[in-house]
């Protein structure tokens, strides 16, 4: 057993290799998929509130553009690396193909601690980053959205900076915007809603109802908190949640509305009165029906995978399961709904937002949610049909489904040399 940190790009490549072999992917296409099309590194001078200048490092990676413009979030975090952004860009290529929306894969990130930046510093950093990557983004080139450490306000600065440079209104350049700037109804909760839809489908596959199922959620940001609320409203019993400050549990079920109020006031789940403290590592192996990792990469590893007691894992986060953990979970009969399917609700409603911006015609929330259910259930069924056809696990099934769609498009286009 190795204690070396798991490189997320190597983790993506490991799954890609297994899927390509099983599918019988053409060797030339395999080589193309193993490396991103374009990686940009930028240095960002920012005037801090104390009058000093800091220089931050930013990245934008486009993994594959065959099926459409790149699509993918921008992450602000101290642990951002080029390889992490490359991994997430590739996952976006596969994710957009799994839900069959006409995008390729992209991702961006800035190495920074978003919690220690003032609003003014965050705005100046965002604007400088967008000015630096201006040439490679745009509604038909690469469309960013939010990710860890960024939100609708950040996306509004992205929009404004881009529009000031191109000197026209181009609100389809970014998704996850505030409603008043062309955002879509339902986008804020879309990733959490996708987790709900796929959790329900997974339970149905096991012949069990979602109502009454017990749930643990790791990470209580955009994805984790919305998934928690929606699963609770669907009748599931949320008994443990965590964030970067700690974990809490209540076996009788947490009072989710009181918890959401506590988090909006204190910015953490810890200290919530209706619960006891829990060791954050123990949350992943807690006795529940459904485990939702919704924080960050490599949380379920070969070390803790044998102890996972959940029947279903719905990957709200990107890359929460290390490649070595997958066979252990499969062996133990844990049904894993892989990230490129489970958290694709966000990019699906981002696609709806981009379509609405380009049409200049906006949909009601009910229409957005109905279309999301349609896209996600189709993607779930196609993923599991592929999984069954190739007698593999759902992650490799999802990769094969995606590979097949991207490969078909690439074969028609041919290689331009
Ligand atoms: P966020 O910044 O809103 O929230 C992240 C949460 O995780 C916070 O509560 C933070 O405290 C917690 N956290 C961080 N490290 C942790 C740890 N080690 N243990 C427990 N909690 C920890 O981010 P988000 O937008 O909710 O994204 C979460 C994950 O979902 C990321 O992997 C992201 O790439 C993925 N994702 C997000 C979206 C989206 O629409 N926001 C879409 C698809 C996938």
Coordinates of C-alpha atoms and ligand atoms in Angstrom, one line a residue:
X1 CA 0.0 0.0 0.0
X2 CA 1.5 3.4 -1.0
X3 CA 1.1 6.6 1.0
X4 CA 2.2 8.7 -1.9
X5 CA -0.5 11.4 -2.8
X6 CA -2.7 10.3 -5.6
X7 CA -2.3 12.5 -8.7
X8 CA -5.8 13.2 -10.0
X9 CA -4.7 13.3 -13.6
X10 CA -3.0 9.9 -13.3
X11 CA -6.3 8.7 -11.6
X12 CA -8.3 9.9 -14.7
X13 CA -5.7 8.2 -17.0
X14 CA -6.0 5.0 -15.1
X15 CA -9.8 4.8 -15.6
X16 CA -9.4 5.9 -19.2
X17 CA -6.9 3.1 -19.8
X18 CA -9.2 0.4 -18.4
X19 CA -12.2 1.7 -20.3
X20 CA -10.3 2.1 -23.6
X21 CA -9.0 -1.5 -23.4
X22 CA -12.4 -3.0 -22.6
X23 CA -14.0 -0.9 -25.4
X24 CA -11.2 -1.6 -27.9
X25 CA -10.5 2.1 -28.6
X26 CA -8.4 3.0 -31.6
X27 CA -4.8 3.6 -30.5
X28 CA -4.6 7.0 -32.1
X29 CA -7.8 8.2 -30.3
X30 CA -6.4 6.8 -27.0
X31 CA -3.3 8.9 -27.4
X32 CA -5.3 12.0 -28.1
X33 CA -7.6 11.5 -25.1
X34 CA -4.6 10.9 -22.7
X35 CA -3.4 14.6 -23.1
X36 CA -5.4 17.8 -22.9
X37 CA -5.6 19.9 -26.1
X38 CA -4.5 23.1 -24.5
X39 CA -3.2 24.1 -21.0
X40 CA -2.6 27.8 -20.2
X41 CA -0.7 29.0 -17.2
X42 CA -1.0 32.7 -16.2
X43 CA 0.6 34.9 -13.5
X44 CA -1.9 37.3 -11.9
X45 CA -0.6 40.5 -10.2
X46 CA -3.3 41.7 -7.7
X47 CA -3.2 44.8 -5.5
X48 CA -4.1 43.6 -2.0
X49 CA -6.0 45.7 0.5
X50 CA -2.8 46.3 2.5
X51 CA -1.3 48.1 -0.4
X52 CA 1.1 45.3 -1.3
X53 CA 1.0 43.4 -4.7
X54 CA 0.7 39.6 -4.7
X55 CA 1.2 37.4 -7.8
X56 CA -1.2 34.4 -8.1
X57 CA -0.9 31.5 -10.5
X58 CA -4.0 30.6 -12.6
X59 CA -4.7 27.8 -15.0
X60 CA -7.2 27.1 -17.8
X61 CA -7.2 23.7 -19.5
X62 CA -9.2 22.5 -22.5
X63 CA -9.1 18.8 -22.7
X64 CA -11.2 18.0 -25.8
X65 CA -13.3 20.3 -28.1
X66 CA -14.6 17.7 -30.5
X67 CA -18.3 17.8 -29.5
X68 CA -18.5 21.6 -28.8
X69 CA -16.9 24.5 -26.9
X70 CA -15.1 23.6 -23.7
X71 CA -17.2 23.7 -20.5
X72 CA -16.1 23.6 -16.9
X73 CA -15.8 25.4 -13.7
X74 CA -13.2 27.7 -12.1
X75 CA -11.8 26.5 -8.7
X76 CA -10.2 28.8 -6.1
X77 CA -8.3 26.7 -3.6
X78 CA -4.8 26.6 -2.2
X79 CA -4.4 23.0 -3.3
X80 CA -5.1 23.7 -7.0
X81 CA -2.4 22.2 -9.3
X82 CA -2.1 22.0 -13.1
X83 CA -2.6 18.2 -12.9
X84 CA -5.8 18.7 -10.8
X85 CA -7.1 21.1 -13.4
X86 CA -6.1 18.8 -16.3
X87 CA -8.0 15.9 -14.5
X88 CA -11.1 18.0 -14.0
X89 CA -11.0 19.2 -17.6
X90 CA -10.9 15.6 -18.9
X91 CA -13.7 14.6 -16.5
X92 CA -15.7 17.4 -18.1
X93 CA -15.1 15.9 -21.6
X94 CA -16.5 12.6 -20.3
X95 CA -19.3 14.2 -18.2
X96 CA -20.7 16.3 -21.1
X97 CA -20.7 13.2 -23.2
X98 CA -22.4 11.0 -20.6
X99 CA -25.3 13.5 -20.4
X100 CA -25.0 14.2 -24.1
X101 CA -24.8 17.9 -24.1
X102 CA -22.9 19.6 -27.0
X103 CA -19.7 20.6 -25.1
X104 CA -16.2 19.5 -24.7
X105 CA -14.2 19.5 -21.5
X106 CA -12.5 22.4 -19.8
X107 CA -11.6 23.6 -16.3
X108 CA -9.8 26.5 -14.6
X109 CA -8.3 27.2 -11.2
X110 CA -6.4 29.8 -9.2
X111 CA -4.0 28.8 -6.4
X112 CA -5.4 31.0 -3.6
X113 CA -7.3 30.8 -0.3
X114 CA -10.7 32.2 -1.2
X115 CA -11.7 32.6 2.5
X116 CA -8.8 34.9 3.3
X117 CA -9.5 37.2 0.3
X118 CA -11.7 40.3 0.8
X119 CA -14.5 40.8 -1.8
X120 CA -12.4 43.5 -3.5
X121 CA -9.3 41.2 -3.7
X122 CA -11.4 38.4 -5.1
X123 CA -12.9 40.7 -7.7
X124 CA -9.5 42.1 -8.8
X125 CA -8.1 38.5 -9.0
X126 CA -11.1 37.3 -11.0
X127 CA -11.0 40.2 -13.5
X128 CA -7.2 39.8 -14.0
X129 CA -7.6 36.1 -14.6
X130 CA -10.3 36.6 -17.2
X131 CA -8.3 39.3 -18.9
X132 CA -5.4 36.9 -19.2
X133 CA -7.4 33.9 -20.6
X134 CA -9.6 36.2 -22.8
X135 CA -8.3 34.8 -26.0
X136 CA -9.3 31.2 -25.3
X137 CA -12.8 31.7 -23.7
X138 CA -16.1 32.8 -25.2
X139 CA -19.6 31.3 -25.9
X140 CA -18.3 29.3 -28.8
X141 CA -14.9 28.5 -27.4
X142 CA -14.9 27.8 -23.7
X143 CA -17.6 28.6 -21.2
X144 CA -16.6 28.6 -17.5
X145 CA -18.9 28.2 -14.5
X146 CA -18.5 28.0 -10.7
X147 CA -16.7 25.3 -8.7
X148 CA -15.1 25.1 -5.2
X149 CA -14.4 28.6 -3.8
X150 CA -16.3 30.5 -6.6
X151 CA -20.0 31.4 -6.8
X152 CA -22.6 33.4 -8.8
X153 CA -20.9 36.7 -7.8
X154 CA -17.6 35.4 -9.2
X155 CA -19.4 34.5 -12.4
X156 CA -20.9 38.0 -12.6
X157 CA -17.3 39.4 -12.6
X158 CA -16.4 36.9 -15.3
X159 CA -19.3 38.1 -17.4
X160 CA -18.6 41.8 -16.8
X161 CA -14.8 41.6 -17.6
X162 CA -15.4 39.6 -20.8
X163 CA -18.2 41.9 -21.9
X164 CA -16.1 45.0 -21.3
X165 CA -13.3 43.6 -23.4
X166 CA -15.5 42.4 -26.3
X167 CA -17.7 45.6 -26.0
X168 CA -21.0 43.8 -26.4
X169 CA -23.4 41.7 -24.3
X170 CA -22.3 38.1 -24.4
X171 CA -23.9 36.6 -21.3
X172 CA -23.5 33.0 -22.8
X173 CA -19.7 33.3 -22.0
X174 CA -20.3 32.0 -18.5
X175 CA -22.9 30.0 -16.6
X176 CA -24.0 29.9 -13.0
X177 CA -24.7 33.6 -13.2
X178 CA -27.1 35.5 -11.0
X179 CA -30.7 35.4 -12.4
X180 CA -30.6 39.2 -13.0
X181 CA -27.7 38.7 -15.5
X182 CA -29.2 35.8 -17.5
X183 CA -28.7 33.0 -15.0
X184 CA -31.1 30.0 -15.2
X185 CA -33.7 29.2 -12.6
X186 CA -32.7 25.9 -11.0
X187 CA -28.9 26.3 -11.7
X188 CA -28.0 26.9 -8.1
X189 CA -29.4 23.6 -6.9
X190 CA -28.8 21.6 -10.2
X191 CA -25.8 19.5 -9.1
X192 CA -27.6 18.6 -5.8
X193 CA -30.7 17.8 -7.8
X194 CA -28.7 15.5 -10.1
X195 CA -27.4 13.8 -7.0
X196 CA -31.0 13.3 -5.9
X197 CA -32.2 11.9 -9.2
X198 CA -29.3 9.5 -9.6
X199 CA -29.6 8.4 -5.9
X200 CA -33.2 7.6 -6.5
X201 CA -32.4 5.6 -9.7
X202 CA -29.6 3.7 -7.9
X203 CA -31.9 2.7 -5.0
X204 CA -34.5 1.6 -7.5
X205 CA -31.8 -0.6 -9.1
X206 CA -31.4 -2.2 -5.7
X207 CA -35.1 -2.6 -5.4
X208 CA -35.3 -0.2 -2.4
X209 CA -37.2 3.1 -1.9
X210 CA -35.3 6.4 -1.4
X211 CA -37.9 7.4 1.3
X212 CA -36.6 6.2 4.6
X213 CA -33.0 5.5 3.4
X214 CA -30.2 6.8 5.7
X215 CA -27.7 9.2 4.2
X216 CA -24.2 10.6 5.1
X217 CA -22.9 13.7 3.2
X218 CA -19.3 14.8 3.2
X219 CA -18.9 18.5 2.3
X220 CA -21.6 21.0 2.9
X221 CA -21.0 23.6 0.2
X222 CA -23.1 24.2 -2.9
X223 CA -23.4 20.5 -3.9
X224 CA -23.5 18.9 -0.4
X225 CA -26.0 21.3 1.2
X226 CA -28.4 21.3 -1.8
X227 CA -28.2 17.5 -2.1
X228 CA -28.9 17.2 1.6
X229 CA -31.9 19.4 1.4
X230 CA -33.4 17.7 -1.6
X231 CA -32.7 14.2 -0.3
X232 CA -34.4 15.2 3.0
X233 CA -37.4 16.6 1.1
X234 CA -37.6 13.3 -0.8
X235 CA -38.0 11.5 2.5
X236 CA -34.5 10.2 3.1
X237 CA -33.0 10.5 6.6
X238 CA -29.8 12.5 6.7
X239 CA -27.9 11.2 9.8
X240 CA -24.3 12.6 9.3
X241 CA -22.7 15.6 7.5
X242 CA -19.3 17.2 7.5
X243 CA -17.4 20.2 6.2
X244 CA -13.7 21.1 6.3
X245 CA -14.1 22.1 10.0
X246 CA -15.6 18.8 11.3
X247 CA -18.5 16.3 11.2
X248 CA -21.7 15.8 13.1
X249 CA -24.3 13.0 13.4
X250 CA -27.7 12.3 14.8
X251 CA -28.9 8.7 14.2
X252 CA -32.6 9.8 14.5
X253 CA -32.1 12.2 11.6
X254 CA -30.8 15.7 11.5
X255 CA -33.2 18.6 11.4
X256 CA -32.1 19.9 8.0
X257 CA -33.9 23.2 8.0
X258 CA -32.4 24.1 11.4
X259 CA -29.0 22.9 10.2
X260 CA -29.2 25.1 7.1
X261 CA -30.0 28.0 9.3
X262 CA -27.1 27.2 11.6
X263 CA -24.7 27.0 8.6
X264 CA -25.9 30.3 7.1
X265 CA -25.2 31.9 10.5
X266 CA -21.9 30.2 11.5
X267 CA -20.5 29.0 8.1
X268 CA -20.0 25.5 9.4
X269 CA -22.0 22.4 10.4
X270 CA -19.9 22.1 13.6
X271 CA -21.5 23.2 16.8
X272 CA -25.0 22.4 15.6
X273 CA -27.2 21.8 18.7
X274 CA -29.3 19.0 17.3
X275 CA -26.3 16.6 16.8
X276 CA -23.2 15.1 18.3
X277 CA -19.6 15.6 17.0
X278 CA -18.3 12.8 14.7
X279 CA -14.7 12.0 13.6
X280 CA -14.8 13.3 10.0
X281 CA -12.9 10.2 8.7
X282 CA -15.6 8.0 10.3
X283 CA -18.3 9.7 8.3
X284 CA -17.1 7.8 5.2
X285 CA -17.5 4.4 6.8
X286 CA -20.6 5.2 8.8
X287 CA -23.5 2.7 8.7
X288 CA -25.8 4.3 6.1
X289 CA -27.7 3.3 2.9
X290 CA -26.3 6.2 0.8
X291 CA -23.0 8.0 1.1
X292 CA -22.6 11.3 -0.8
X293 CA -19.0 12.5 -1.0
X294 CA -19.4 16.1 -2.0
X295 CA -16.1 17.7 -1.0
X296 CA -12.9 16.9 -2.9
X297 CA -10.7 14.3 -4.5
X298 CA -9.3 11.0 -3.2
X299 CA -11.5 10.7 -0.1
X300 CA -12.3 7.0 -0.5
X301 CA -9.0 5.1 -0.9
X302 CA -7.8 1.5 -0.8
X303 CA -7.3 2.1 3.0
X304 CA -10.9 3.0 3.9
X305 CA -12.8 1.4 1.0
X306 CA -12.9 -2.1 2.8
X307 CA -14.7 -0.4 5.7
X308 CA -17.3 1.5 3.7
X309 CA -20.7 0.2 4.8
X310 CA -23.0 2.2 2.5
X311 CA -24.9 0.3 -0.1
X312 CA -24.7 3.2 -2.6
X313 CA -22.1 5.9 -3.1
X314 CA -23.3 8.9 -5.2
X315 CA -20.3 10.9 -6.1
X316 CA -21.3 14.6 -5.8
X317 CA -17.6 15.6 -5.8
X318 CA -15.2 15.2 -8.7
X319 CA -12.8 12.3 -8.2
X320 CA -13.7 11.4 -4.6
X321 CA -12.8 7.7 -5.1
X322 CA -9.2 6.7 -5.9
X323 CA -8.8 4.2 -8.7
X324 CA -7.5 1.5 -6.3
X325 CA -10.7 1.7 -4.2
X326 CA -13.0 0.9 -7.1
X327 CA -12.4 -2.9 -7.3
X328 CA -12.7 -3.1 -3.5
X329 CA -16.1 -1.4 -3.5
X330 CA -17.2 -3.5 -6.5
X331 CA -16.1 -6.7 -4.7
X332 CA -18.1 -5.7 -1.6
X333 CA -21.2 -5.0 -3.6
X334 CA -21.2 -1.2 -3.1
X335 CA -23.1 0.4 -6.0
X336 CA -21.0 3.5 -7.1
X337 CA -22.8 6.2 -9.1
X338 CA -19.6 7.7 -10.7
X339 CA -18.9 11.5 -10.6
X340 CA -19.2 11.9 -14.4
X341 CA -22.8 10.9 -14.0
X342 CA -23.8 11.7 -10.5
X343 CA -22.7 15.4 -10.4
X344 CA -23.6 16.1 -14.1
X345 CA -26.8 17.9 -13.1
X346 CA -24.7 21.1 -12.8
X347 CA -23.4 21.1 -16.3
X348 CA -26.7 20.0 -17.7
X349 CA -28.5 23.1 -16.3
X350 CA -25.4 25.1 -17.3
X351 CA -26.2 23.9 -20.9
X352 CA -29.8 25.0 -20.4
X353 CA -28.6 28.4 -19.2
X354 CA -26.3 28.7 -22.3
X355 CA -29.2 27.8 -24.6
X356 CA -31.5 30.3 -22.9
X357 CA -28.9 33.0 -23.2
X358 CA -28.4 32.3 -26.9
X359 CA -32.2 32.1 -27.5
X360 CA -32.9 35.2 -25.4
X361 CA -35.9 33.2 -24.2
X362 CA -36.1 32.1 -20.6
X363 CA -37.7 29.0 -19.1
X364 CA -39.8 28.5 -16.0
X365 CA -38.2 26.6 -13.1
X366 CA -40.6 23.6 -13.6
X367 CA -39.4 23.3 -17.2
X368 CA -35.7 23.4 -16.2
X369 CA -36.3 20.7 -13.5
X370 CA -38.4 18.5 -15.8
X371 CA -35.7 18.6 -18.5
X372 CA -33.0 17.9 -15.9
X373 CA -34.8 14.7 -14.8
X374 CA -35.1 13.7 -18.4
X375 CA -31.4 14.2 -19.2
X376 CA -30.2 12.6 -15.9
X377 CA -32.4 9.5 -16.1
X378 CA -31.5 8.9 -19.7
X379 CA -27.8 9.3 -18.8
X380 CA -28.3 6.9 -15.8
X381 CA -30.0 4.3 -17.9
X382 CA -27.4 4.6 -20.7
X383 CA -24.5 4.3 -18.2
X384 CA -25.9 1.2 -16.6
X385 CA -26.9 -0.4 -19.9
X386 CA -23.2 0.1 -21.0
X387 CA -22.0 -1.2 -17.6
X388 CA -24.1 -4.4 -18.0
X389 CA -23.1 -4.8 -21.7
X390 CA -19.3 -4.7 -20.8
X391 CA -19.8 -6.6 -17.5
X392 CA -17.8 -3.9 -15.7
X393 CA -18.3 -1.4 -12.9
X394 CA -20.4 1.8 -13.4
X395 CA -17.4 4.1 -13.5
X396 CA -15.9 2.2 -16.4
X397 CA -19.4 1.9 -17.9
X398 CA -19.7 5.6 -17.8
X399 CA -16.3 6.1 -19.4
X400 CA -17.1 3.7 -22.2
X401 CA -20.4 5.4 -22.9
X402 CA -18.5 8.8 -23.1
X403 CA -15.6 7.4 -25.0
X404 CA -17.9 6.0 -27.6
X405 CA -19.7 9.3 -28.1
X406 CA -16.5 11.4 -28.3
X407 CA -14.8 8.8 -30.5
X408 CA -17.7 8.7 -33.0
X409 CA -17.6 12.5 -33.3
X410 CA -13.8 12.5 -33.8
X411 CA -13.9 9.8 -36.5
X412 CA -16.4 11.9 -38.5
X413 CA -14.2 15.0 -38.1
X414 CA -10.9 13.3 -38.7
X415 CA -7.5 14.5 -37.6
X416 CA -6.5 17.8 -39.1
X417 CA -2.8 17.6 -39.7
Ligands
LIG1 P1 -18.0 24.5 -2.2 O1 -16.8 25.3 -2.2 O2 -19.3 25.2 -2.3 O3 -18.1 23.5 -1.0 C1 -17.1 22.6 -0.6 C2 -17.4 22.0 0.7 O4 -16.6 20.9 1.0 C3 -17.3 23.0 1.9 O5 -18.4 22.7 2.8 C4 -16.0 22.6 2.5 O6 -15.9 23.0 3.9 C5 -16.0 21.1 2.3 N1 -14.7 20.4 2.4 C6 -13.6 20.7 1.8 N2 -12.7 19.8 2.1 C7 -13.3 18.9 3.0 C8 -12.9 17.7 3.6 N3 -11.6 17.2 3.5 N4 -13.8 17.0 4.4 C9 -15.1 17.5 4.5 N5 -15.5 18.6 3.9 C10 -14.6 19.3 3.1 O7 -17.8 23.5 -3.5 P2 -18.9 22.8 -4.4 O8 -19.2 23.7 -5.5 O9 -20.0 22.3 -3.5 O10 -18.1 21.6 -4.9 C11 -17.8 20.4 -4.2 C12 -17.4 19.3 -5.1 O11 -18.4 19.1 -6.2 C13 -16.1 19.6 -5.9 O12 -15.4 18.3 -6.1 C14 -16.6 20.1 -7.2 O13 -15.6 20.0 -8.3 C15 -17.8 19.2 -7.4 N6 -18.8 19.8 -8.4 C16 -19.4 21.0 -8.2 C17 -20.4 21.4 -9.1 C18 -21.1 22.7 -8.8 O14 -22.1 23.0 -9.6 N7 -20.8 23.5 -7.8 C19 -20.7 20.6 -10.2 C20 -20.1 19.4 -10.3 C21 -19.2 19.0 -9.4

